[in-house]
PDB file of C-alpha atoms in Angstrom:
ATOM      1  CA  MET N   1     105.314  92.874 112.635  1.00 36.00           C
ATOM      2  CA  PRO N   2     108.524  94.681 113.489  1.00 37.00           C
ATOM      3  CA  GLY N   3     109.911  97.144 110.992  1.00 40.00           C
ATOM      4  CA  THR N   4     108.738  97.835 107.536  1.00 42.00           C
ATOM      5  CA  LEU N   5     109.511  95.890 104.402  1.00 44.00           C
ATOM      6  CA  TRP N   6     109.376  98.874 102.115  1.00 43.00           C
ATOM      7  CA  THR N   7     112.193  99.601  99.759  1.00 43.00           C
ATOM      8  CA  ASP N   8     110.813 102.029  97.212  1.00 46.00           C
ATOM      9  CA  MET N   9     108.291 103.682  99.523  1.00 46.00           C
ATOM     10  CA  ASP N  10     110.693 105.165 102.057  1.00 44.00           C
ATOM     11  CA  THR N  11     110.330 108.616 100.553  1.00 43.00           C
ATOM     12  CA  LEU N  12     106.549 108.715 100.973  1.00 56.00           C
ATOM     13  CA  ASP N  13     105.573 109.969 104.365  1.00 67.00           C
ATOM     14  CA  LYS N  14     101.800 109.891 104.225  1.00 79.00           C
ATOM     15  CA  LYS N  15     100.089 108.377 107.217  1.00 87.00           C
ATOM     16  CA  PHE N  16      97.130 106.956 105.267  1.00 90.00           C
ATOM     17  CA  TYR N  17      96.553 105.888 101.660  1.00 91.00           C
ATOM     18  CA  LYS N  18      93.298 105.456  99.766  1.00 92.00           C
ATOM     19  CA  ILE N  19      92.615 102.152  98.051  1.00 92.00           C
ATOM     20  CA  SER N  20      93.368 103.609  94.597  1.00 92.00           C
ATOM     21  CA  GLU N  21      96.796 104.769  95.818  1.00 91.00           C
ATOM     22  CA  VAL N  22      97.554 101.380  97.375  1.00 91.00           C
ATOM     23  CA  ALA N  23      96.478  99.608  94.196  1.00 91.00           C
ATOM     24  CA  GLU N  24      98.757 101.805  92.088  1.00 91.00           C
ATOM     25  CA  ILE N  25     101.738 101.615  94.445  1.00 87.00           C
ATOM     26  CA  LEU N  26     101.564  97.839  94.846  1.00 87.00           C
ATOM     27  CA  GLY N  27     100.413  97.028  91.316  1.00 90.00           C
ATOM     28  CA  ILE N  28      97.383  95.113  92.580  1.00 91.00           C
ATOM     29  CA  PRO N  29      93.826  95.780  91.370  1.00 94.00           C
ATOM     30  CA  ALA N  30      91.564  97.526  93.888  1.00 94.00           C
ATOM     31  CA  SER N  31      89.073  94.680  93.498  1.00 95.00           C
ATOM     32  CA  THR N  32      91.757  92.218  94.666  1.00 94.00           C
ATOM     33  CA  LEU N  33      92.502  94.412  97.676  1.00 93.00           C
ATOM     34  CA  ARG N  34      88.820  94.487  98.623  1.00 93.00           C
ATOM     35  CA  PHE N  35      88.562  90.711  98.193  1.00 94.00           C
ATOM     36  CA  TRP N  36      91.688  90.047 100.248  1.00 94.00           C
ATOM     37  CA  GLU N  37      90.379  92.375 102.939  1.00 92.00           C
ATOM     38  CA  SER N  38      87.328  90.128 103.251  1.00 91.00           C
ATOM     39  CA  LYS N  39      89.442  86.956 103.441  1.00 91.00           C
ATOM     40  CA  PHE N  40      92.470  88.016 105.519  1.00 91.00           C
ATOM     41  CA  THR N  41      91.872  89.273 109.031  1.00 86.00           C
ATOM     42  CA  VAL N  42      95.295  90.960 109.129  1.00 87.00           C
ATOM     43  CA  ILE N  43      94.164  93.630 106.658  1.00 89.00           C
ATOM     44  CA  LYS N  44      92.124  96.168 108.585  1.00 89.00           C
ATOM     45  CA  PRO N  45      92.036  99.549 106.854  1.00 92.00           C
ATOM     46  CA  ARG N  46      90.371 102.370 108.701  1.00 92.00           C
ATOM     47  CA  ARG N  47      87.198 103.826 107.243  1.00 91.00           C
ATOM     48  CA  ASN N  48      85.731 107.280 107.427  1.00 90.00           C
ATOM     49  CA  ALA N  49      82.015 108.026 107.861  1.00 91.00           C
ATOM     50  CA  GLY N  50      81.532 107.688 104.099  1.00 90.00           C
ATOM     51  CA  GLY N  51      83.102 104.223 104.063  1.00 89.00           C
ATOM     52  CA  THR N  52      86.336 105.239 102.281  1.00 90.00           C
ATOM     53  CA  ARG N  53      89.165 102.871 103.166  1.00 91.00           C
ATOM     54  CA  PHE N  54      92.419 104.296 104.522  1.00 92.00           C
ATOM     55  CA  TYR N  55      95.435 101.982 104.603  1.00 93.00           C
ATOM     56  CA  THR N  56      98.571 102.470 106.704  1.00 91.00           C
ATOM     57  CA  SER N  57     102.084 101.494 105.681  1.00 87.00           C
ATOM     58  CA  SER N  58     101.695  98.494 107.997  1.00 86.00           C
ATOM     59  CA  ASP N  59      98.572  97.426 106.076  1.00 90.00           C
ATOM     60  CA  MET N  60     100.535  97.750 102.845  1.00 89.00           C
ATOM     61  CA  ASP N  61     103.347  95.589 104.193  1.00 87.00           C
ATOM     62  CA  LYS N  62     100.817  92.891 105.064  1.00 88.00           C
ATOM     63  CA  ILE N  63      99.275  93.122 101.595  1.00 92.00           C
ATOM     64  CA  ARG N  64     102.726  92.690 100.052  1.00 89.00           C
ATOM     65  CA  MET N  65     103.254  89.552 102.105  1.00 88.00           C
ATOM     66  CA  ILE N  66      99.839  88.203 101.076  1.00 92.00           C
ATOM     67  CA  HIS N  67     100.729  88.908  97.452  1.00 91.00           C
ATOM     68  CA  PHE N  68     104.014  87.057  97.966  1.00 88.00           C
ATOM     69  CA  LEU N  69     102.299  84.029  99.503  1.00 89.00           C
ATOM     70  CA  VAL N  70      99.352  83.839  97.099  1.00 91.00           C
ATOM     71  CA  LYS N  71     100.713  85.065  93.777  1.00 88.00           C
ATOM     72  CA  GLU N  72     104.398  84.177  93.994  1.00 86.00           C
ATOM     73  CA  LYS N  73     104.434  81.067  96.182  1.00 87.00           C
ATOM     74  CA  GLY N  74     101.095  79.835  94.849  1.00 91.00           C
ATOM     75  CA  LEU N  75      99.445  79.172  98.205  1.00 90.00           C
ATOM     76  CA  LYS N  76      95.686  78.962  98.463  1.00 94.00           C
ATOM     77  CA  LEU N  77      94.038  81.722 100.487  1.00 92.00           C
ATOM     78  CA  GLU N  78      93.469  79.488 103.501  1.00 90.00           C
ATOM     79  CA  ALA N  79      97.090  78.329 103.521  1.00 90.00           C
ATOM     80  CA  ALA N  80      98.356  81.891 103.229  1.00 89.00           C
ATOM     81  CA  GLN N  81      96.071  82.958 106.086  1.00 88.00           C
ATOM     82  CA  GLU N  82      97.434  80.118 108.236  1.00 87.00           C
ATOM     83  CA  GLN N  83     101.044  81.062 107.417  1.00 85.00           C
ATOM     84  CA  LEU N  84     100.391  84.660 108.446  1.00 82.00           C
ATOM     85  CA  ARG N  85      98.617  83.538 111.617  1.00 83.00           C
ATOM     86  CA  SER N  86     101.083  80.874 112.758  1.00 81.00           C
ATOM     87  CA  ASN N  87     104.410  82.297 111.587  1.00 77.00           C
ATOM     88  CA  PRO N  88     104.170  86.016 110.763  1.00 72.00           C
ATOM     89  CA  GLY N  89     107.833  86.619 111.613  1.00 76.00           C
ATOM     90  CA  GLY N  90     109.002  83.817 109.351  1.00 76.00           C
ATOM     91  CA  VAL N  91     106.871  85.036 106.453  1.00 76.00           C
ATOM     92  CA  SER N  92     108.112  88.576 106.992  1.00 74.00           C
ATOM     93  CA  ARG N  93     111.773  87.481 107.030  1.00 80.00           C
ATOM     94  CA  ARG N  94     111.369  85.288 103.929  1.00 82.00           C
ATOM     95  CA  TYR N  95     109.631  88.078 102.062  1.00 78.00           C
ATOM     96  CA  ALA N  96     112.305  90.599 103.076  1.00 80.00           C
ATOM     97  CA  ALA N  97     115.119  88.224 102.065  1.00 85.00           C
ATOM     98  CA  ILE N  98     113.594  87.470  98.660  1.00 84.00           C
ATOM     99  CA  THR N  99     112.920  91.160  98.035  1.00 80.00           C
ATOM    100  CA  ARG N 100     116.522  92.028  98.919  1.00 88.00           C
ATOM    101  CA  LEU N 101     117.892  89.240  96.719  1.00 88.00           C
ATOM    102  CA  ARG N 102     115.807  90.493  93.780  1.00 86.00           C
ATOM    103  CA  GLU N 103     117.173  94.002  94.307  1.00 90.00           C
ATOM    104  CA  ILE N 104     120.726  92.639  94.312  1.00 93.00           C
ATOM    105  CA  ARG N 105     120.027  90.596  91.164  1.00 93.00           C
ATOM    106  CA  ASP N 106     118.648  93.685  89.413  1.00 92.00           C
ATOM    107  CA  LYS N 107     121.721  95.716  90.373  1.00 94.00           C
ATOM    108  CA  LEU N 108     124.022  92.954  89.121  1.00 95.00           C
ATOM    109  CA  ASP N 109     122.052  92.747  85.861  1.00 93.00           C
ATOM    110  CA  ASN N 110     122.406  96.507  85.421  1.00 93.00           C
ATOM    111  CA  LEU N 111     126.156  96.301  86.096  1.00 93.00           C
ATOM    112  CA  LEU N 112     126.534  93.451  83.612  1.00 92.00           C
ATOM    113  CA  THR N 113     124.585  95.397  80.987  1.00 92.00           C
ATOM    114  CA  SER N 114     126.760  98.455  81.564  1.00 92.00           C
ATOM    115  CA  LEU N 115     129.937  96.403  81.292  1.00 90.00           C
ATOM    116  CA  ASN N 116     128.746  94.784  78.065  1.00 90.00           C
ATOM    117  CA  LYS N 117     128.011  98.231  76.569  1.00 90.00           C
ATOM    118  CA  MET N 118     131.584  99.299  77.302  1.00 87.00           C
ATOM    119  CA  ARG N 119     133.019  96.533  75.130  1.00 81.00           C
TER     120      ARG N 119
END
């Protein structure tokens, strides 16, 4: 998938993240990440000899899109898998657009709150 969908992660420049870091950054339980890894072929973290998972920023982008499809759009796992397989660019663009619109809404809400405090 071209580009990254990150907004708040641009300042982190680690190459790999452990599952606990990914869970904290994305706000998703580690158990959900492990389950999704078993169900979605697009999530392929590297593992060391001890079996510790190491996720890349690309893996994290894919997890965000899965979260969007499953938790926000309400798709079943199979339907989300099919969306990612058949139209990854479309899913990526929709996710990016919705994320950007939410950011704009939050900024407008903050501006409105600030303006109301000035009255």
